[in-house]
Amino acid sequence: MTRATTQQGPTTAERILSAVARSQDSMLAIPASDPIPTTLHHLRSCGDVIVAIATDSRTTALAWQAGQGGLPAVLELADHAPLPLCEPVRSLVWLRGTVRPVPPHVERVLAAEVAAEHPHEALLDVGHGTSLLWLRLDSAVVADATGAEPVDIDELRLAEPDPFWELETAWLQHLDEDHADLISQLARRLPPSLRRGRVRPLAIDRYGISLRVEAFDGDRDVRLPFAEPVADMAGLSKAVRVLVGCPFLNGLRTR
């Protein structure tokens, strides 16, 4: 069942889109070939995925042999935490569908379209040792510490990634390196049994912040929801201050 939109957290579609946008690593798997790393993956608004792989790979050859009939394929993406954690993978996403080759006369046009939405250095190599494949999606699943959830492809097409996905890495690193006081205050909201471990900021989105508690008996992830979703950095900073009980710090005041 797809998670409903609430103030507790993003929808499953939003989680998948944010993870795909953040992820730097993905693997493409097709029958009769070992999984191959991609040099680029881009989920378009139409719900299709463009991937770039080595032209001389077995995967590329098999895709061309299959032609426009395509091959069943799975693209696996790992969403890593921006901090050095014992278990760095926050979630895994599996995008399953049919992969087809992109004809050479279409590659440069498609590469330009992708670059307009997602500039990436791998696009410069298209036609020069790198080929594009087109993955038409049939299903999408995300899995994290809470379990695995699928999402309807039509819902995925209509969703948007979290507005803070591009800033999350820098924001969490700044919080971890320069604001140990805030992390300590956030940790006070945890159950007493979890306060003995090392608390690190794990993720943040417009609905709340997640903490990772690293302890000798295992890791625990805890989500602290904001009172309401936020839309910009000022709102995000204020929401975190409210969580720790200091809404007046740094000029932030409740309204």
mmCIF file of C-alpha atoms in Angstrom:
data_model
loop_
_atom_site.group_PDB
_atom_site.id
_atom_site.type_symbol
_atom_site.label_atom_id
_atom_site.label_comp_id
_atom_site.label_asym_id
_atom_site.label_seq_id
_atom_site.Cartn_x
_atom_site.Cartn_y
_atom_site.Cartn_z
ATOM 1 C CA MET A 1 0.000 0.000 0.000
ATOM 2 C CA THR A 2 1.328 3.424 -0.930
ATOM 3 C CA ARG A 3 1.984 5.740 1.980
ATOM 4 C CA ALA A 4 -0.545 8.582 2.183
ATOM 5 C CA THR A 5 0.565 12.201 2.270
ATOM 6 C CA THR A 6 0.579 13.391 5.853
ATOM 7 C CA GLN A 7 2.598 15.742 8.007
ATOM 8 C CA GLN A 8 4.508 12.704 9.251
ATOM 9 C CA GLY A 9 6.451 12.151 6.051
ATOM 10 C CA PRO A 10 6.627 12.208 2.262
ATOM 11 C CA THR A 11 4.662 9.889 0.012
ATOM 12 C CA THR A 12 6.296 6.771 -1.363
ATOM 13 C CA ALA A 13 6.539 8.463 -4.764
ATOM 14 C CA GLU A 14 8.310 11.471 -3.236
ATOM 15 C CA ARG A 15 10.722 9.192 -1.399
ATOM 16 C CA ILE A 16 11.593 7.353 -4.608
ATOM 17 C CA LEU A 17 12.047 10.530 -6.643
ATOM 18 C CA SER A 18 14.247 12.103 -3.958
ATOM 19 C CA ALA A 19 16.376 8.960 -3.665
ATOM 20 C CA VAL A 20 16.779 8.722 -7.446
ATOM 21 C CA ALA A 21 17.751 12.397 -7.666
ATOM 22 C CA ARG A 22 20.315 12.111 -4.836
ATOM 23 C CA SER A 23 21.811 8.748 -5.780
ATOM 24 C CA GLN A 24 25.161 8.749 -7.537
ATOM 25 C CA ASP A 25 25.293 4.972 -7.975
ATOM 26 C CA SER A 26 23.060 2.620 -9.909
ATOM 27 C CA MET A 27 23.305 -0.869 -11.393
ATOM 28 C CA LEU A 28 21.423 -2.135 -14.440
ATOM 29 C CA ALA A 29 20.576 -5.834 -14.582
ATOM 30 C CA ILE A 30 19.206 -7.739 -17.581
ATOM 31 C CA PRO A 31 18.916 -11.492 -18.273
ATOM 32 C CA ALA A 32 22.047 -13.360 -19.437
ATOM 33 C CA SER A 33 24.406 -10.618 -18.254
ATOM 34 C CA ASP A 34 26.039 -9.535 -15.022
ATOM 35 C CA PRO A 35 24.727 -6.276 -13.521
ATOM 36 C CA ILE A 36 26.585 -3.288 -14.901
ATOM 37 C CA PRO A 37 27.179 0.120 -13.295
ATOM 38 C CA THR A 38 25.681 3.071 -15.102
ATOM 39 C CA THR A 39 27.495 6.360 -15.544
ATOM 40 C CA LEU A 40 24.199 8.252 -15.461
ATOM 41 C CA HIS A 41 20.554 7.653 -14.635
ATOM 42 C CA HIS A 42 17.792 10.181 -15.089
ATOM 43 C CA LEU A 43 14.109 9.691 -14.297
ATOM 44 C CA ARG A 44 12.094 11.878 -16.658
ATOM 45 C CA SER A 45 8.754 13.468 -15.835
ATOM 46 C CA CYS A 46 7.061 11.069 -18.275
ATOM 47 C CA GLY A 47 8.090 8.190 -16.010
ATOM 48 C CA ASP A 48 10.828 6.722 -18.227
ATOM 49 C CA VAL A 49 14.466 6.399 -17.205
ATOM 50 C CA ILE A 50 17.456 7.210 -19.391
ATOM 51 C CA VAL A 51 20.646 5.378 -18.427
ATOM 52 C CA ALA A 52 24.175 5.660 -19.804
ATOM 53 C CA ILE A 53 26.503 2.654 -19.937
ATOM 54 C CA ALA A 54 29.674 1.616 -21.742
ATOM 55 C CA THR A 55 29.125 1.050 -25.460
ATOM 56 C CA ASP A 56 31.375 -2.026 -25.513
ATOM 57 C CA SER A 57 29.505 -3.762 -22.668
ATOM 58 C CA ARG A 58 27.628 -7.033 -23.036
ATOM 59 C CA THR A 59 24.494 -5.268 -21.797
ATOM 60 C CA THR A 60 24.613 -2.814 -24.694
ATOM 61 C CA ALA A 61 25.133 -5.632 -27.179
ATOM 62 C CA LEU A 62 22.199 -7.641 -25.819
ATOM 63 C CA ALA A 63 19.958 -4.579 -25.860
ATOM 64 C CA TRP A 64 20.738 -4.053 -29.548
ATOM 65 C CA GLN A 65 20.167 -7.724 -30.309
ATOM 66 C CA ALA A 66 16.732 -7.490 -28.694
ATOM 67 C CA GLY A 67 15.929 -4.373 -30.715
ATOM 68 C CA GLN A 68 12.849 -2.295 -30.038
ATOM 69 C CA GLY A 69 11.121 -5.309 -28.501
ATOM 70 C CA GLY A 70 13.324 -4.645 -25.511
ATOM 71 C CA LEU A 71 14.574 -6.715 -22.613
ATOM 72 C CA PRO A 72 13.267 -7.021 -19.040
ATOM 73 C CA ALA A 73 15.539 -4.997 -16.781
ATOM 74 C CA VAL A 74 15.940 -3.747 -13.233
ATOM 75 C CA LEU A 75 17.743 -0.570 -12.242
ATOM 76 C CA GLU A 76 18.903 -0.630 -8.603
ATOM 77 C CA LEU A 77 19.841 2.613 -6.876
ATOM 78 C CA ALA A 78 21.346 3.131 -3.434
ATOM 79 C CA ASP A 79 20.654 6.305 -1.460
ATOM 80 C CA HIS A 80 23.676 6.892 0.781
ATOM 81 C CA ALA A 81 23.741 9.081 3.863
ATOM 82 C CA PRO A 82 25.952 12.169 3.441
ATOM 83 C CA LEU A 83 27.737 11.397 6.728
ATOM 84 C CA PRO A 84 30.172 8.553 7.524
ATOM 85 C CA LEU A 85 27.892 6.052 9.265
ATOM 86 C CA CYS A 86 28.394 2.395 10.126
ATOM 87 C CA GLU A 87 25.521 1.537 7.762
ATOM 88 C CA PRO A 88 25.613 4.271 5.106
ATOM 89 C CA VAL A 89 22.776 3.078 2.832
ATOM 90 C CA ARG A 90 19.530 4.810 3.813
ATOM 91 C CA SER A 91 17.328 3.195 1.191
ATOM 92 C CA LEU A 92 17.338 1.084 -1.953
ATOM 93 C CA VAL A 93 15.173 1.705 -5.000
ATOM 94 C CA TRP A 94 14.321 -0.852 -7.665
ATOM 95 C CA LEU A 95 12.959 0.405 -10.984
ATOM 96 C CA ARG A 96 11.725 -2.490 -13.109
ATOM 97 C CA GLY A 97 10.641 -2.374 -16.743
ATOM 98 C CA THR A 98 11.744 -2.906 -20.332
ATOM 99 C CA VAL A 99 15.035 -1.544 -21.623
ATOM 100 C CA ARG A 100 15.607 -0.591 -25.254
ATOM 101 C CA PRO A 101 18.558 0.868 -27.176
ATOM 102 C CA VAL A 102 18.500 4.488 -28.269
ATOM 103 C CA PRO A 103 19.280 4.831 -32.007
ATOM 104 C CA PRO A 104 22.468 6.818 -32.747
ATOM 105 C CA HIS A 105 20.610 9.571 -34.616
ATOM 106 C CA VAL A 106 18.429 10.111 -31.536
ATOM 107 C CA GLU A 107 21.148 9.893 -28.869
ATOM 108 C CA ARG A 108 22.497 13.421 -29.135
ATOM 109 C CA VAL A 109 19.017 14.951 -29.156
ATOM 110 C CA LEU A 110 18.019 12.878 -26.134
ATOM 111 C CA ALA A 111 21.303 13.687 -24.375
ATOM 112 C CA ALA A 112 20.586 17.400 -24.847
ATOM 113 C CA GLU A 113 17.085 16.965 -23.419
ATOM 114 C CA VAL A 114 18.479 15.156 -20.382
ATOM 115 C CA ALA A 115 21.201 17.794 -19.931
ATOM 116 C CA ALA A 116 18.555 20.518 -19.795
ATOM 117 C CA GLU A 117 17.044 18.831 -16.736
ATOM 118 C CA HIS A 118 20.078 17.028 -15.308
ATOM 119 C CA PRO A 119 23.495 18.340 -16.430
ATOM 120 C CA HIS A 120 26.041 15.541 -16.068
ATOM 121 C CA GLU A 121 29.549 15.048 -17.400
ATOM 122 C CA ALA A 122 28.707 11.525 -18.633
ATOM 123 C CA LEU A 123 26.511 13.073 -21.315
ATOM 124 C CA LEU A 124 29.637 14.476 -22.996
ATOM 125 C CA ASP A 125 30.743 10.915 -23.752
ATOM 126 C CA VAL A 126 27.543 9.850 -25.501
ATOM 127 C CA GLY A 127 28.576 8.537 -28.914
ATOM 128 C CA HIS A 128 32.201 8.307 -27.731
ATOM 129 C CA GLY A 129 32.352 5.117 -25.689
ATOM 130 C CA THR A 130 29.052 5.697 -23.911
ATOM 131 C CA SER A 131 25.585 4.658 -25.093
ATOM 132 C CA LEU A 132 22.123 5.580 -23.878
ATOM 133 C CA LEU A 133 19.412 3.065 -23.066
ATOM 134 C CA TRP A 134 15.759 3.807 -22.488
ATOM 135 C CA LEU A 135 14.007 2.053 -19.576
ATOM 136 C CA ARG A 136 10.221 2.119 -19.695
ATOM 137 C CA LEU A 137 8.962 1.507 -16.169
ATOM 138 C CA ASP A 138 6.454 -1.106 -15.091
ATOM 139 C CA SER A 139 7.025 -0.916 -11.326
ATOM 140 C CA ALA A 140 8.970 0.959 -8.656
ATOM 141 C CA VAL A 141 9.789 -0.117 -5.098
ATOM 142 C CA VAL A 142 11.698 1.574 -2.267
ATOM 143 C CA ALA A 143 13.032 -0.231 0.810
ATOM 144 C CA ASP A 144 14.499 1.206 3.997
ATOM 145 C CA ALA A 145 14.584 0.428 7.705
ATOM 146 C CA THR A 146 10.764 0.563 7.851
ATOM 147 C CA GLY A 147 10.251 -2.032 5.101
ATOM 148 C CA ALA A 148 9.547 -2.084 1.360
ATOM 149 C CA GLU A 149 6.816 -0.136 -0.433
ATOM 150 C CA PRO A 150 5.753 -0.079 -4.098
ATOM 151 C CA VAL A 151 4.287 2.914 -5.877
ATOM 152 C CA ASP A 152 1.973 3.217 -8.844
ATOM 153 C CA ILE A 153 3.821 4.479 -11.934
ATOM 154 C CA ASP A 154 1.122 7.063 -12.672
ATOM 155 C CA GLU A 155 1.550 8.441 -9.157
ATOM 156 C CA LEU A 156 5.300 8.558 -9.697
ATOM 157 C CA ARG A 157 4.827 10.648 -12.859
ATOM 158 C CA LEU A 158 2.752 13.221 -10.993
ATOM 159 C CA ALA A 159 5.026 13.533 -7.952
ATOM 160 C CA GLU A 160 8.014 15.807 -7.286
ATOM 161 C CA PRO A 161 11.165 15.108 -5.263
ATOM 162 C CA ASP A 162 11.538 16.788 -1.893
ATOM 163 C CA PRO A 163 12.373 20.501 -2.357
ATOM 164 C CA PHE A 164 15.470 20.142 -0.154
ATOM 165 C CA TRP A 165 17.075 17.139 -1.854
ATOM 166 C CA GLU A 166 19.890 19.203 -3.406
ATOM 167 C CA LEU A 167 20.675 21.001 -0.134
ATOM 168 C CA GLU A 168 20.312 18.043 2.201
ATOM 169 C CA THR A 169 23.945 16.900 2.072
ATOM 170 C CA ALA A 170 25.433 20.295 2.935
ATOM 171 C CA TRP A 171 22.743 20.968 5.539
ATOM 172 C CA LEU A 172 23.250 17.671 7.395
ATOM 173 C CA GLN A 173 27.046 17.965 7.268
ATOM 174 C CA HIS A 174 26.828 21.488 8.691
ATOM 175 C CA LEU A 175 24.492 20.303 11.434
ATOM 176 C CA ASP A 176 26.774 17.364 12.300
ATOM 177 C CA GLU A 177 30.030 19.340 12.266
ATOM 178 C CA ASP A 178 28.997 22.700 13.708
ATOM 179 C CA HIS A 179 25.877 22.209 15.796
ATOM 180 C CA ALA A 180 26.463 19.407 18.273
ATOM 181 C CA ASP A 181 24.310 21.396 20.688
ATOM 182 C CA LEU A 182 21.268 21.102 18.433
ATOM 183 C CA ILE A 183 21.815 17.388 17.939
ATOM 184 C CA SER A 184 22.025 16.920 21.701
ATOM 185 C CA GLN A 185 18.759 18.787 22.154
ATOM 186 C CA LEU A 186 17.086 16.748 19.414
ATOM 187 C CA ALA A 187 18.330 13.587 21.121
ATOM 188 C CA ARG A 188 16.384 14.557 24.234
ATOM 189 C CA ARG A 189 13.202 13.851 22.282
ATOM 190 C CA LEU A 190 14.217 10.217 21.832
ATOM 191 C CA PRO A 191 13.026 7.417 24.122
ATOM 192 C CA PRO A 192 15.399 7.015 27.095
ATOM 193 C CA SER A 193 16.518 3.597 25.851
ATOM 194 C CA LEU A 194 17.974 5.191 22.704
ATOM 195 C CA ARG A 195 19.858 8.054 24.300
ATOM 196 C CA ARG A 196 22.881 5.902 25.198
ATOM 197 C CA GLY A 197 24.015 5.536 21.590
ATOM 198 C CA ARG A 198 25.737 8.009 19.300
ATOM 199 C CA VAL A 199 23.106 10.218 17.637
ATOM 200 C CA ARG A 200 23.728 11.477 14.099
ATOM 201 C CA PRO A 201 21.488 13.401 11.682
ATOM 202 C CA LEU A 202 20.399 10.910 9.008
ATOM 203 C CA ALA A 203 17.953 12.702 6.703
ATOM 204 C CA ILE A 204 15.839 15.800 6.423
ATOM 205 C CA ASP A 205 12.887 16.753 4.254
ATOM 206 C CA ARG A 206 10.005 19.178 4.321
ATOM 207 C CA TYR A 207 8.110 16.984 6.786
ATOM 208 C CA GLY A 208 10.764 16.328 9.429
ATOM 209 C CA ILE A 209 14.226 15.172 10.401
ATOM 210 C CA SER A 210 15.464 11.606 10.939
ATOM 211 C CA LEU A 211 18.189 10.628 13.391
ATOM 212 C CA ARG A 212 20.419 7.558 13.375
ATOM 213 C CA VAL A 213 21.309 6.126 16.784
ATOM 214 C CA GLU A 214 24.422 3.961 16.566
ATOM 215 C CA ALA A 215 24.726 1.646 19.569
ATOM 216 C CA PHE A 216 26.616 -1.532 20.441
ATOM 217 C CA ASP A 217 23.442 -3.613 20.067
ATOM 218 C CA GLY A 218 22.541 -2.229 16.646
ATOM 219 C CA ASP A 219 21.421 0.922 14.873
ATOM 220 C CA ARG A 220 18.035 2.587 15.217
ATOM 221 C CA ASP A 221 16.432 5.237 13.001
ATOM 222 C CA VAL A 222 13.974 7.664 14.564
ATOM 223 C CA ARG A 223 11.910 10.287 12.754
ATOM 224 C CA LEU A 224 10.971 13.599 14.381
ATOM 225 C CA PRO A 225 8.146 15.228 12.401
ATOM 226 C CA PHE A 226 7.741 18.985 12.082
ATOM 227 C CA ALA A 227 4.526 20.609 13.256
ATOM 228 C CA GLU A 228 3.730 21.291 9.594
ATOM 229 C CA PRO A 229 5.496 20.875 6.228
ATOM 230 C CA VAL A 230 7.983 23.622 5.334
ATOM 231 C CA ALA A 231 8.740 25.146 1.942
ATOM 232 C CA ASP A 232 12.038 27.059 2.211
ATOM 233 C CA MET A 233 15.302 27.207 4.167
ATOM 234 C CA ALA A 234 13.988 29.796 6.607
ATOM 235 C CA GLY A 235 11.046 27.540 7.393
ATOM 236 C CA LEU A 236 13.327 24.529 7.682
ATOM 237 C CA SER A 237 15.654 26.249 10.134
ATOM 238 C CA LYS A 238 12.710 27.460 12.193
ATOM 239 C CA ALA A 239 11.106 24.008 12.253
ATOM 240 C CA VAL A 240 14.296 22.443 13.622
ATOM 241 C CA ARG A 241 14.582 25.143 16.289
ATOM 242 C CA VAL A 242 10.975 24.534 17.302
ATOM 243 C CA LEU A 243 11.728 20.819 17.637
ATOM 244 C CA VAL A 244 14.489 21.562 20.131
ATOM 245 C CA GLY A 245 12.319 24.106 21.953
ATOM 246 C CA CYS A 246 14.254 27.211 20.867
ATOM 247 C CA PRO A 247 12.092 29.029 18.277
ATOM 248 C CA PHE A 248 13.647 32.416 19.154
ATOM 249 C CA LEU A 249 17.267 31.501 18.374
ATOM 250 C CA ASN A 250 18.952 33.286 15.451
ATOM 251 C CA GLY A 251 16.059 35.682 15.086
ATOM 252 C CA LEU A 252 13.500 32.978 14.387
ATOM 253 C CA ARG A 253 10.206 33.678 16.039
ATOM 254 C CA THR A 254 6.945 31.843 16.152
ATOM 255 C CA ARG A 255 4.052 33.443 14.315
#
